[in-house]
CSV table of C-alpha atoms in Angstrom, one decimal:
chain,number,residue,atom,x,y,z
A,27,MET,CA,-95.2,-7.0,5.7
A,28,ALA,CA,-97.1,-10.1,4.7
A,29,VAL,CA,-96.7,-12.9,7.3
A,30,ILE,CA,-95.9,-16.5,6.8
A,31,ASP,CA,-98.9,-18.7,6.0
A,32,GLU,CA,-98.0,-21.5,8.3
A,33,SER,CA,-100.6,-23.9,7.0
A,34,ASP,CA,-99.4,-23.4,3.5
A,35,CYS,CA,-95.8,-24.0,4.5
A,36,ARG,CA,-96.7,-27.0,6.6
A,37,GLU,CA,-98.5,-28.6,3.6
A,38,THR,CA,-95.7,-27.8,1.2
A,39,ILE,CA,-93.0,-29.2,3.4
A,40,HIS,CA,-95.0,-32.3,4.2
A,41,LEU,CA,-95.5,-33.0,0.5
A,42,ALA,CA,-91.8,-32.4,-0.2
A,43,ILE,CA,-90.7,-34.9,2.5
A,44,SER,CA,-93.2,-37.4,1.1
A,45,ARG,CA,-91.9,-37.0,-2.4
A,46,ALA,CA,-88.3,-37.4,-1.1
A,47,LYS,CA,-89.4,-40.7,0.6
A,48,GLU,CA,-91.1,-42.0,-2.6
A,49,SER,CA,-88.3,-41.0,-5.0
A,50,GLY,CA,-85.3,-41.7,-2.7
A,51,GLN,CA,-84.0,-38.2,-3.7
A,52,ASN,CA,-84.1,-34.9,-1.8
A,53,SER,CA,-87.0,-32.6,-2.7
A,54,VAL,CA,-87.1,-28.8,-2.6
A,55,ALA,CA,-90.1,-27.1,-0.9
A,56,CYS,CA,-90.4,-23.8,-2.6
A,57,MET,CA,-92.9,-21.1,-1.4
A,58,THR,CA,-93.4,-17.6,-2.8
A,59,ARG,CA,-95.5,-14.7,-1.6
A,60,LYS,CA,-95.9,-11.0,-2.1
A,61,ILE,CA,-94.4,-8.7,0.5
A,62,GLU,CA,-94.0,-5.0,0.9
A,63,THR,CA,-91.2,-3.3,-1.0
A,64,LEU,CA,-88.0,-2.6,0.9
A,65,ASP,CA,-84.5,-1.3,0.4
A,66,PRO,CA,-82.7,-4.0,-1.6
A,67,LEU,CA,-79.2,-3.1,-0.3
A,68,LEU,CA,-80.4,-3.1,3.3
A,69,PHE,CA,-81.9,-6.5,2.7
A,70,TYR,CA,-78.6,-7.7,1.2
A,71,ARG,CA,-76.7,-6.1,4.1
A,72,SER,CA,-78.9,-7.6,6.8
A,73,ALA,CA,-77.9,-11.1,5.7
A,74,ARG,CA,-74.2,-10.5,6.1
A,75,GLU,CA,-73.9,-11.9,9.6
A,76,ARG,CA,-75.9,-15.2,9.2
A,77,TYR,CA,-75.2,-15.7,5.4
A,78,ALA,CA,-71.8,-14.2,4.8
A,79,GLY,CA,-70.3,-15.9,1.7
A,80,GLU,CA,-73.8,-17.1,0.6
A,81,ARG,CA,-75.3,-14.0,-1.1
A,82,PHE,CA,-75.8,-12.6,-4.5
A,83,TYR,CA,-77.2,-9.3,-5.9
A,84,TRP,CA,-78.5,-8.7,-9.4
A,85,GLU,CA,-80.0,-5.6,-10.9
A,86,ASN,CA,-80.6,-5.5,-14.7
A,87,ASN,CA,-79.6,-2.6,-16.9
A,88,GLU,CA,-83.2,-1.4,-17.2
A,89,HIS,CA,-83.3,-1.3,-13.4
A,90,ASP,CA,-86.8,-2.8,-13.3
A,91,LEU,CA,-85.7,-6.2,-11.9
A,92,ILE,CA,-83.7,-6.8,-8.8
A,93,LEU,CA,-82.8,-10.3,-7.4
A,94,ILE,CA,-81.2,-10.8,-4.1
A,95,GLY,CA,-80.4,-14.3,-2.8
A,96,VAL,CA,-79.2,-15.2,0.7
A,97,GLY,CA,-78.3,-18.6,1.9
A,98,ILE,CA,-77.6,-21.7,-0.2
A,99,ALA,CA,-80.3,-24.3,-0.3
A,100,LEU,CA,-78.2,-26.4,-2.7
A,101,SER,CA,-75.4,-25.8,-5.2
A,102,ILE,CA,-74.0,-27.1,-8.4
A,103,LYS,CA,-70.2,-26.7,-8.5
A,104,ALA,CA,-67.7,-28.1,-10.9
A,105,GLU,CA,-64.2,-29.3,-9.9
A,106,LYS,CA,-63.7,-30.2,-13.6
A,107,ALA,CA,-64.9,-28.7,-16.8
A,108,LEU,CA,-68.7,-28.1,-16.4
A,109,ASP,CA,-70.6,-28.4,-19.6
A,110,ASP,CA,-74.1,-27.1,-20.2
A,111,VAL,CA,-75.6,-30.7,-20.4
A,112,GLN,CA,-74.6,-31.3,-16.8
A,113,ILE,CA,-76.1,-28.0,-15.6
A,114,LYS,CA,-79.3,-28.6,-17.5
A,115,ASP,CA,-79.7,-32.2,-16.3
A,116,GLU,CA,-79.1,-31.2,-12.6
A,117,TRP,CA,-81.4,-28.2,-12.9
A,118,ALA,CA,-84.1,-30.4,-14.5
A,119,ARG,CA,-83.8,-33.0,-11.7
A,120,ILE,CA,-84.2,-30.2,-9.0
A,121,GLN,CA,-87.3,-29.0,-10.7
A,122,ARG,CA,-88.9,-32.5,-11.1
A,123,ASN,CA,-88.5,-33.2,-7.4
A,124,ALA,CA,-89.7,-29.8,-6.2
A,125,VAL,CA,-93.0,-29.0,-4.5
A,126,ILE,CA,-94.1,-25.4,-5.3
A,127,SER,CA,-96.7,-23.3,-3.6
A,128,GLY,CA,-97.8,-19.6,-3.4
A,129,GLU,CA,-97.5,-17.1,-6.2
A,130,GLN,CA,-96.5,-18.8,-9.4
A,131,GLY,CA,-95.7,-18.0,-13.0
A,132,ILE,CA,-94.0,-14.7,-12.2
A,133,GLU,CA,-90.6,-14.2,-13.9
A,134,GLY,CA,-87.7,-14.1,-11.6
A,135,THR,CA,-89.5,-15.7,-8.6
A,136,GLY,CA,-89.8,-19.3,-7.3
A,137,LEU,CA,-87.2,-21.9,-8.0
A,138,LEU,CA,-84.2,-19.8,-9.4
A,139,LEU,CA,-80.7,-20.8,-10.1
A,140,PHE,CA,-78.0,-18.1,-10.0
A,141,GLY,CA,-74.3,-18.4,-10.9
A,142,GLY,CA,-71.6,-18.3,-13.4
A,143,LEU,CA,-69.2,-20.3,-15.5
A,144,SER,CA,-65.4,-19.9,-15.8
A,145,PHE,CA,-64.2,-18.2,-19.0
A,146,ASP,CA,-62.1,-21.2,-20.1
A,147,ALA,CA,-63.3,-24.6,-19.0
A,148,LYS,CA,-60.0,-26.2,-20.1
A,149,LYS,CA,-57.9,-24.1,-17.7
A,150,LYS,CA,-57.5,-25.2,-14.1
A,151,PRO,CA,-58.6,-22.4,-11.7
A,152,SER,CA,-55.9,-20.5,-9.9
A,153,ALA,CA,-55.9,-20.2,-6.2
A,154,ASP,CA,-57.8,-16.8,-6.5
A,155,TRP,CA,-60.7,-18.5,-8.3
A,156,THR,CA,-60.7,-21.9,-6.5
A,157,PRO,CA,-64.0,-21.1,-4.5
A,158,PHE,CA,-65.8,-20.7,-7.8
A,159,GLY,CA,-64.3,-23.8,-9.5
A,160,GLN,CA,-65.0,-24.2,-13.2
A,161,GLY,CA,-68.5,-23.0,-12.5
A,162,LEU,CA,-70.8,-22.4,-9.5
A,163,PHE,CA,-74.6,-22.1,-9.4
A,164,TYR,CA,-76.9,-22.2,-6.4
A,165,LEU,CA,-80.5,-22.1,-5.4
A,166,PRO,CA,-80.9,-19.5,-2.6
A,167,THR,CA,-82.6,-20.2,0.6
A,168,PHE,CA,-84.3,-16.8,0.5
A,169,LEU,CA,-84.9,-15.0,-2.8
A,170,LEU,CA,-86.1,-11.4,-2.8
A,171,THR,CA,-87.5,-10.4,-6.2
A,172,MET,CA,-88.4,-6.7,-6.9
A,173,ARG,CA,-90.1,-6.0,-10.2
A,174,GLU,CA,-92.4,-3.3,-11.3
A,175,ASN,CA,-92.9,-1.8,-7.8
A,176,GLN,CA,-93.9,-5.2,-6.4
A,177,ALA,CA,-91.7,-7.4,-4.1
A,178,TYR,CA,-91.8,-11.2,-3.7
A,179,LEU,CA,-90.1,-13.4,-1.2
A,180,THR,CA,-89.3,-17.0,-2.1
A,181,ARG,CA,-88.2,-19.6,0.4
A,182,SER,CA,-86.6,-22.8,-0.7
A,183,ILE,CA,-85.9,-25.7,1.7
A,184,VAL,CA,-84.2,-29.0,0.8
A,185,CYS,CA,-86.2,-31.8,2.4
A,186,THR,CA,-84.8,-35.3,3.0
A,187,PRO,CA,-86.8,-38.5,3.8
A,188,GLU,CA,-85.6,-38.3,7.4
A,189,ASP,CA,-86.5,-34.6,8.1
A,190,GLU,CA,-89.0,-33.6,10.8
A,191,PRO,CA,-91.4,-31.1,9.2
A,192,GLU,CA,-92.2,-29.2,12.3
A,193,LEU,CA,-88.5,-28.6,13.0
A,194,LEU,CA,-88.0,-27.3,9.4
A,195,ILE,CA,-91.0,-25.0,9.7
A,196,ARG,CA,-89.7,-23.5,13.0
A,197,GLN,CA,-86.2,-23.0,11.7
A,198,MET,CA,-87.5,-21.3,8.5
A,199,LYS,CA,-89.8,-19.0,10.5
A,200,GLU,CA,-86.9,-17.9,12.9
A,201,HIS,CA,-84.5,-17.3,10.0
A,202,GLU,CA,-87.0,-15.3,8.0
A,203,ASN,CA,-88.1,-13.2,10.9
A,204,ALA,CA,-84.5,-12.3,11.6
A,205,LEU,CA,-83.8,-11.5,8.0
A,206,LEU,CA,-86.8,-9.2,7.5
A,207,SER,CA,-86.6,-7.5,10.9
A,208,PHE,CA,-83.5,-5.6,10.2
A,209,HIS,CA,-82.7,-2.2,11.9
A,210,ILE,CA,-79.5,-1.3,10.2
A,211,ASP,CA,-78.2,1.9,8.7
A,212,PHE,CA,-76.4,1.4,5.4
A,213,GLU,CA,-72.6,1.8,5.9
A,214,ASP,CA,-70.8,4.1,3.6
A,215,GLU,CA,-67.6,4.5,5.5
A,216,LYS,CA,-64.3,5.3,3.8
A,217,ASN,CA,-61.6,2.7,3.1
A,218,GLN,CA,-58.2,4.0,2.3
A,219,LEU,CA,-56.4,2.6,-0.7
A,220,LEU,CA,-52.9,1.7,0.4
A,221,PHE,CA,-51.3,0.7,-3.0
A,222,LYS,CA,-52.0,-0.7,-6.4
A,223,GLN,CA,-50.0,-3.2,-8.5
A,224,ASP,CA,-50.4,-3.1,-12.2
A,225,GLN,CA,-49.1,-5.6,-14.7
A,226,ASN,CA,-45.9,-4.5,-16.3
A,227,PRO,CA,-47.0,-2.2,-19.2
A,228,ASP,CA,-44.1,-3.0,-21.4
A,229,ASP,CA,-44.7,-6.8,-21.0
A,230,TRP,CA,-48.4,-6.4,-21.8
A,231,MET,CA,-47.8,-4.2,-24.8
A,232,HIS,CA,-45.2,-6.7,-26.1
A,233,LEU,CA,-48.0,-9.3,-25.9
A,234,VAL,CA,-50.2,-7.1,-28.0
A,235,ARG,CA,-47.4,-6.8,-30.6
A,236,GLU,CA,-46.9,-10.6,-30.6
A,237,ALA,CA,-50.7,-11.1,-31.3
A,238,VAL,CA,-50.5,-8.6,-34.2
A,239,GLN,CA,-47.6,-10.5,-35.7
A,240,VAL,CA,-49.3,-13.8,-35.4
A,241,MET,CA,-52.3,-12.4,-37.4
A,242,ASP,CA,-49.9,-11.7,-40.3
A,243,THR,CA,-49.0,-15.4,-40.6
A,244,THR,CA,-52.1,-17.3,-39.5
A,245,ASP,CA,-55.9,-17.1,-40.0
A,246,LEU,CA,-56.3,-15.5,-36.6
A,247,ARG,CA,-58.3,-12.3,-37.2
A,248,LYS,CA,-58.9,-11.0,-33.7
A,249,VAL,CA,-57.8,-11.9,-30.1
A,250,VAL,CA,-59.1,-10.3,-26.9
A,251,LEU,CA,-56.3,-9.7,-24.4
A,252,ALA,CA,-57.0,-8.9,-20.7
A,253,ARG,CA,-54.9,-7.6,-17.9
A,254,SER,CA,-55.4,-7.2,-14.2
A,255,LEU,CA,-54.9,-4.5,-11.6
A,256,LYS,CA,-54.5,-5.4,-7.9
A,257,LEU,CA,-55.6,-3.0,-5.1
A,258,SER,CA,-54.9,-3.3,-1.4
A,259,PHE,CA,-57.0,-1.4,1.2
A,260,GLN,CA,-56.6,-0.5,4.8
A,261,LYS,CA,-59.7,-2.5,5.8
A,262,PRO,CA,-61.7,-5.4,4.4
A,263,ILE,CA,-63.7,-4.3,1.3
A,264,ASN,CA,-67.4,-3.9,1.9
A,265,SER,CA,-69.3,-5.4,-1.1
A,266,GLU,CA,-72.5,-3.5,-0.1
A,267,ARG,CA,-70.6,-0.2,-0.3
A,268,ALA,CA,-69.2,-1.1,-3.7
A,269,LEU,CA,-72.7,-2.1,-5.0
A,270,HIS,CA,-74.1,1.2,-3.6
A,271,LYS,CA,-71.5,3.2,-5.6
A,272,LEU,CA,-71.9,1.1,-8.8
A,273,ARG,CA,-75.7,1.7,-8.6
A,274,GLU,CA,-75.1,5.5,-8.2
A,275,GLN,CA,-72.4,5.8,-10.8
A,276,GLN,CA,-73.0,3.2,-13.6
A,277,SER,CA,-76.6,3.7,-14.9
A,278,GLY,CA,-77.5,1.6,-17.8
A,279,THR,CA,-75.4,-1.3,-16.7
A,280,CYS,CA,-76.3,-4.6,-14.9
A,281,VAL,CA,-74.9,-4.4,-11.4
A,282,PHE,CA,-74.1,-7.8,-9.8
A,283,SER,CA,-72.3,-9.6,-7.1
A,284,MET,CA,-71.8,-13.2,-6.3
A,285,GLU,CA,-70.1,-14.6,-3.1
A,286,ALA,CA,-68.3,-17.9,-2.7
A,287,GLY,CA,-67.0,-18.2,0.8
A,288,ALA,CA,-64.5,-15.4,1.5
A,289,SER,CA,-64.5,-14.3,-2.1
A,290,CYS,CA,-66.9,-12.0,-4.0
A,291,PHE,CA,-67.1,-11.3,-7.7
A,292,LEU,CA,-68.9,-8.1,-8.5
A,293,GLY,CA,-69.2,-5.5,-11.2
A,294,ALA,CA,-71.4,-3.3,-13.4
A,295,THR,CA,-71.4,-4.8,-16.9
A,296,PRO,CA,-72.9,-3.1,-20.0
A,297,GLU,CA,-72.9,-6.3,-22.0
A,298,ARG,CA,-75.7,-8.7,-22.2
A,299,LEU,CA,-74.9,-12.2,-23.4
A,300,VAL,CA,-78.4,-13.6,-23.6
A,301,LYS,CA,-81.8,-12.9,-22.1
A,302,LYS,CA,-84.8,-15.2,-22.5
A,303,SER,CA,-88.4,-14.2,-21.6
A,304,GLY,CA,-91.0,-16.7,-22.8
A,305,ASN,CA,-90.3,-17.2,-26.5
A,306,HIS,CA,-88.3,-14.0,-26.9
A,307,LEU,CA,-84.5,-14.1,-27.0
A,308,TYR,CA,-82.3,-11.1,-26.7
A,309,SER,CA,-78.6,-10.6,-27.0
A,310,ALA,CA,-76.2,-7.7,-27.7
A,311,CYS,CA,-73.1,-6.9,-29.7
A,312,LEU,CA,-70.7,-4.6,-27.9
A,313,ALA,CA,-67.3,-4.0,-29.4
A,314,GLY,CA,-65.4,-0.9,-30.3
A,315,SER,CA,-64.7,1.6,-27.5
A,316,ILE,CA,-63.6,5.2,-26.9
A,317,ALA,CA,-63.4,7.5,-23.9
A,318,ARG,CA,-66.2,9.9,-22.9
A,319,GLY,CA,-65.5,13.6,-23.6
A,320,LYS,CA,-64.9,16.3,-20.9
A,321,ASP,CA,-68.0,18.2,-22.2
A,322,ALA,CA,-70.9,17.6,-24.6
A,323,GLU,CA,-69.0,18.9,-27.6
A,324,GLU,CA,-66.0,16.7,-27.1
A,325,ASP,CA,-68.1,13.7,-26.2
A,326,GLU,CA,-70.0,14.1,-29.5
A,327,ARG,CA,-66.7,14.4,-31.4
A,328,PHE,CA,-65.3,11.2,-29.7
A,329,GLY,CA,-68.5,9.4,-30.6
A,330,GLN,CA,-68.2,10.3,-34.2
A,331,ILE,CA,-64.6,9.2,-34.3
A,332,LEU,CA,-65.7,5.9,-32.9
A,333,ILE,CA,-68.5,5.5,-35.4
A,334,ASN,CA,-66.2,6.2,-38.3
A,335,ASP,CA,-63.1,4.3,-37.2
A,336,GLN,CA,-62.4,1.4,-39.5
A,337,LYS,CA,-60.6,-0.7,-36.9
A,338,ASN,CA,-63.5,-0.4,-34.4
A,339,ARG,CA,-66.2,-1.0,-37.0
A,340,MET,CA,-64.4,-4.1,-38.2
A,341,GLU,CA,-64.0,-5.4,-34.7
A,342,HIS,CA,-67.7,-4.7,-34.1
A,343,GLN,CA,-68.8,-6.5,-37.3
A,344,TYR,CA,-66.9,-9.6,-36.2
A,345,VAL,CA,-69.0,-9.7,-33.1
A,346,VAL,CA,-72.3,-9.2,-35.0
A,347,SER,CA,-71.4,-11.9,-37.5
A,348,THR,CA,-70.6,-14.5,-34.8
A,349,VAL,CA,-73.7,-13.7,-32.8
A,350,ARG,CA,-75.9,-14.0,-35.9
A,351,SER,CA,-74.3,-17.3,-36.7
A,352,SER,CA,-74.7,-18.6,-33.1
A,353,LEU,CA,-78.4,-17.7,-32.8
A,354,SER,CA,-79.7,-18.3,-36.3
A,355,ASN,CA,-80.4,-22.0,-35.7
A,356,LEU,CA,-82.1,-21.3,-32.3
A,357,CYS,CA,-84.5,-18.6,-33.5
A,358,ASP,CA,-87.3,-18.7,-36.0
A,359,GLN,CA,-86.9,-14.9,-36.5
A,360,LEU,CA,-83.8,-12.9,-35.8
A,361,THR,CA,-83.6,-9.1,-35.9
A,362,ILE,CA,-80.2,-7.4,-36.0
A,363,PRO,CA,-79.8,-3.8,-37.2
A,364,GLU,CA,-77.3,-3.2,-40.0
A,365,VAL,CA,-75.7,-0.2,-38.4
A,366,PRO,CA,-74.5,0.1,-34.7
A,367,ILE,CA,-75.4,2.9,-32.4
A,368,LEU,CA,-73.5,4.4,-29.5
A,369,MET,CA,-73.9,3.1,-25.9
A,370,LYS,CA,-72.6,5.8,-23.5
A,371,ASN,CA,-71.7,4.7,-20.0
A,372,ARG,CA,-70.1,7.0,-17.4
A,373,ASN,CA,-66.5,6.4,-18.3
A,374,ILE,CA,-66.6,4.9,-21.8
A,375,GLN,CA,-68.7,4.7,-25.0
A,376,HIS,CA,-69.1,1.6,-27.2
A,377,LEU,CA,-70.5,0.6,-30.5
A,378,TYR,CA,-73.7,-1.3,-29.8
A,379,THR,CA,-76.0,-3.4,-31.8
A,380,PRO,CA,-79.1,-5.0,-30.1
A,381,VAL,CA,-80.3,-8.5,-31.1
A,382,GLU,CA,-83.8,-9.9,-30.8
A,383,GLY,CA,-85.2,-13.2,-31.8
A,384,ILE,CA,-88.2,-15.5,-31.5
A,385,CYS,CA,-87.4,-19.0,-30.2
A,386,ASP,CA,-89.1,-22.1,-28.9
A,387,GLU,CA,-90.5,-21.3,-25.5
A,388,LYS,CA,-89.0,-24.6,-24.2
A,389,LEU,CA,-85.5,-23.7,-25.3
A,390,SER,CA,-83.0,-23.8,-22.4
A,391,ILE,CA,-81.0,-20.6,-21.9
A,392,PHE,CA,-78.0,-22.9,-21.5
A,393,ASP,CA,-78.2,-23.9,-25.1
A,394,ALA,CA,-77.9,-20.3,-26.1
A,395,ILE,CA,-75.0,-19.8,-23.7
A,396,GLU,CA,-73.2,-22.8,-25.2
A,397,ARG,CA,-73.4,-21.3,-28.7
A,398,LEU,CA,-72.6,-17.7,-27.7
A,399,HIS,CA,-69.8,-17.9,-25.2
A,400,PRO,CA,-67.3,-16.6,-25.7
A,401,THR,CA,-68.4,-14.1,-28.4
A,402,ALA,CA,-65.8,-12.5,-30.6
A,403,ALA,CA,-66.1,-9.5,-28.2
A,404,LEU,CA,-64.4,-11.5,-25.4
A,405,GLY,CA,-62.5,-14.3,-27.1
A,406,GLY,CA,-61.6,-13.6,-30.7
A,407,LEU,CA,-62.0,-15.0,-34.1
A,408,PRO,CA,-61.9,-17.8,-35.1
A,409,ARG,CA,-63.0,-18.8,-31.6
A,410,THR,CA,-61.0,-22.0,-31.2
A,411,GLN,CA,-57.7,-20.5,-32.3
A,412,ALA,CA,-58.2,-17.3,-30.3
A,413,LEU,CA,-59.0,-19.3,-27.1
A,414,GLU,CA,-56.0,-21.4,-27.6
A,415,TRP,CA,-53.8,-18.4,-28.1
A,416,ILE,CA,-55.2,-16.7,-24.9
A,417,ARG,CA,-54.8,-19.9,-22.9
A,418,THR,CA,-51.1,-20.2,-23.8
A,419,HIS,CA,-50.1,-16.5,-23.8
A,420,GLU,CA,-52.2,-14.5,-21.4
A,421,LYS,CA,-50.5,-14.1,-18.0
A,422,LEU,CA,-53.6,-14.3,-15.8
A,423,ASP,CA,-56.5,-16.5,-14.9
A,424,ARG,CA,-59.8,-14.8,-16.0
A,425,GLY,CA,-61.9,-17.0,-13.8
A,426,LEU,CA,-65.5,-15.6,-14.0
A,427,TYR,CA,-64.2,-12.4,-15.7
A,428,ALA,CA,-65.6,-12.1,-19.2
A,429,SER,CA,-67.8,-15.1,-18.5
A,430,PRO,CA,-71.5,-15.7,-18.4
A,431,ILE,CA,-73.0,-14.8,-15.0
A,432,GLY,CA,-76.7,-14.6,-14.3
A,433,TRP,CA,-79.9,-16.6,-13.5
A,434,CYS,CA,-82.7,-18.8,-14.8
A,435,ASP,CA,-86.0,-19.6,-13.3
A,436,ALA,CA,-88.2,-22.7,-13.5
A,437,TYR,CA,-90.5,-21.0,-15.9
A,438,GLY,CA,-87.9,-20.9,-18.7
A,439,ASN,CA,-86.8,-17.3,-18.3
A,440,GLY,CA,-83.4,-16.1,-17.5
A,441,GLU,CA,-80.6,-13.6,-18.2
A,442,PHE,CA,-76.9,-13.9,-18.4
A,443,GLU,CA,-74.5,-11.0,-18.7
A,444,VAL,CA,-70.8,-11.0,-19.6
A,445,GLY,CA,-68.8,-10.4,-16.4
A,446,ILE,CA,-66.8,-7.4,-17.5
A,447,ARG,CA,-66.1,-4.1,-15.6
A,448,SER,CA,-65.6,-6.3,-12.7
A,449,ALA,CA,-63.4,-7.2,-9.7
A,450,LEU,CA,-62.7,-10.2,-7.5
A,451,ILE,CA,-62.7,-9.2,-3.8
A,452,GLN,CA,-61.0,-11.2,-1.1
A,453,GLY,CA,-60.7,-9.5,2.3
A,454,LYS,CA,-58.6,-6.3,1.9
A,455,GLN,CA,-57.6,-7.1,-1.7
A,456,ALA,CA,-59.3,-6.6,-5.0
A,457,ILE,CA,-58.3,-7.8,-8.4
A,458,LEU,CA,-59.7,-5.7,-11.3
A,459,PHE,CA,-59.9,-6.9,-14.9
A,460,ALA,CA,-60.1,-5.2,-18.2
A,461,GLY,CA,-59.6,-6.3,-21.8
A,462,CYS,CA,-59.6,-5.1,-25.4
A,463,GLY,CA,-59.8,-6.6,-28.9
A,464,VAL,CA,-56.6,-6.8,-30.8
A,465,LEU,CA,-56.7,-6.7,-34.6
A,466,LYS,CA,-54.0,-6.5,-37.3
A,467,ASP,CA,-53.8,-2.7,-37.1
A,468,SER,CA,-53.9,-2.4,-33.3
A,469,VAL,CA,-51.5,0.0,-31.7
A,470,PRO,CA,-50.3,-1.4,-28.3
A,471,GLU,CA,-50.2,2.0,-26.6
A,472,GLN,CA,-53.8,2.7,-27.5
A,473,GLU,CA,-55.0,-0.7,-26.4
A,474,TYR,CA,-53.2,-0.2,-23.1
A,475,GLU,CA,-55.0,3.1,-22.6
A,476,GLU,CA,-58.4,1.5,-23.5
A,477,THR,CA,-57.9,-1.0,-20.7
A,478,ALA,CA,-57.0,1.7,-18.3
A,479,ILE,CA,-60.3,3.4,-19.1
A,480,LYS,CA,-62.2,0.2,-18.5
A,481,PHE,CA,-60.7,-0.1,-15.0
A,482,ARG,CA,-62.3,3.2,-13.9
A,483,PRO,CA,-65.8,2.0,-13.0
A,484,MET,CA,-64.6,-0.5,-10.4
A,485,MET,CA,-61.8,1.8,-9.3
A,486,ASN,CA,-64.2,4.6,-8.6
A,487,ALA,CA,-66.6,2.3,-6.8
A,488,LEU,CA,-64.0,0.7,-4.6
A,489,VAL,CA,-62.0,3.9,-3.8
A,490,GLY,CA,-65.2,6.0,-3.4
A,491,ARG,CA,-64.1,8.9,-5.5
A,492,LYS,CA,-63.3,9.6,-9.2
A,493,LEU,CA,-59.7,8.8,-10.1
C-alpha cells in the first residue's frame, strides 16, 4: 500500500489555507495517489462505523469503473427546487478555490461530486425523502477509484482561513490509516422478511384505466406510472449485503448506493441517462419490456414477441425521438441506430437503442441532464403534461426513484444513470419502486404484472433468495 507523502500533503494544505485567507472563502485541498487494489465492498464496509450515513458506491454497467466515497467534505443540498444552474455555479466555485496535487487528469479521480436530483422539483419531498431534499450532492472526504486494474485514493479536506495545517494533517493521517487498515470479514448473514405491503392492485389498475381514458380526449400520448412495495425485516437492512447480491445477480447494470443520514437509496439500474467522457456523449433509450423465459427457447420467443409488439415499439420510439431532440443541439454529431436491440437482464428484457454523440469538451454534464430528464421512458409525452398528470394523480413520492443519480469530476467527465430497479432503505424497512409506460392500448393487468417483474431484482437482493 502506498503511504501518505506528508511533505506533499503539508504543501497542499498550506496552499489551500493561504488561498482561503486571500479569497475569504473556504478552499479544498485535494490529493490523489495510486494505491494497491483492494476489495471494494470491504472498503465500503470498513467505513460504516466512522462514516455511517456518509457513503456512496458506484459501479458502472461495464464493471470497469468503481467509485466509493466515504465522509462528506462538503455538500450541496436543496430545500427548494434545485436547478442545474445552481449546481453548476456551486461546483465551479468549489473547483476555482481548490488546490490539487498528486495524480491528475485521470477520469473519476480527484475532485468529484456525487449525488442525485429528485424526480419532480415542483413536488415537496415526503417524510421518507426529506434527508435527500430536492437534490443532494457531496464531495467525499475519501474517494476510492478502481479502474482498469488500478486503484487511486483521493483525499479532500475543506480548509478555512483559521485552520491549523498540522492539526489537519494529523487528523487526515489518522482517519486514512483507520480506513485502510481494515480486518473485517464481509457479512452475509440472513435477515428474515416479516411482511410486505403492496399498493392496492385494484386502485392502481384503476389509475391506469384513467390514464388511458385521458389519452382519448387530450394530446397526452404516454404517461409513466409507478407504484411502491414496502418490506419489513427482522433486523436493520445491511446495504453492503444488498450491494453484494446486486453485483452477483444483476450483471450488465449499474450498481449504486447513496446514504443520507439514516436513509440509503440503492439499486441496480440498466438505464443510462447520460455519460460524458472528454468530447464524447453517450445516452440510451430503454423502453418496452417483457419477462425472461424459463429456458433458452422460451426466452428467445419472448424476445421476438417484444421486438414485434406494436405497443412496445411505439413506446420505445417515443423515447428515441425525445432523446434525439434533447441532444441534437448539444452534439455536433449524433449516432442513433434505426432499429432497437434486446437488452437482457436477469429478470427482464428490454428494447434498447444506444446513443452516441460528439460534443464540446467544455459542455457541462448538467446541461445534458437538464435537457434529458425526465425522458419519455420515465415521465411521458408530451413531457410537461405527463409530469403534471403524474404529480396530481400518482399516489406516491418518487423522490430519487427514476431520477438522475451519478457523478462528475473536475476534468469534465461524468455519468448519470436513471435510478430505477431501486429501493429506499431506512432501518428495518425498505420501499421498492417500479413503473411502466401507459399508452392508449395499455391493458391494466399487463402493466401491473410488468411492475411486479421489475420489483424482483431488489426483492431478490434484499431477501437473499429468488422469489
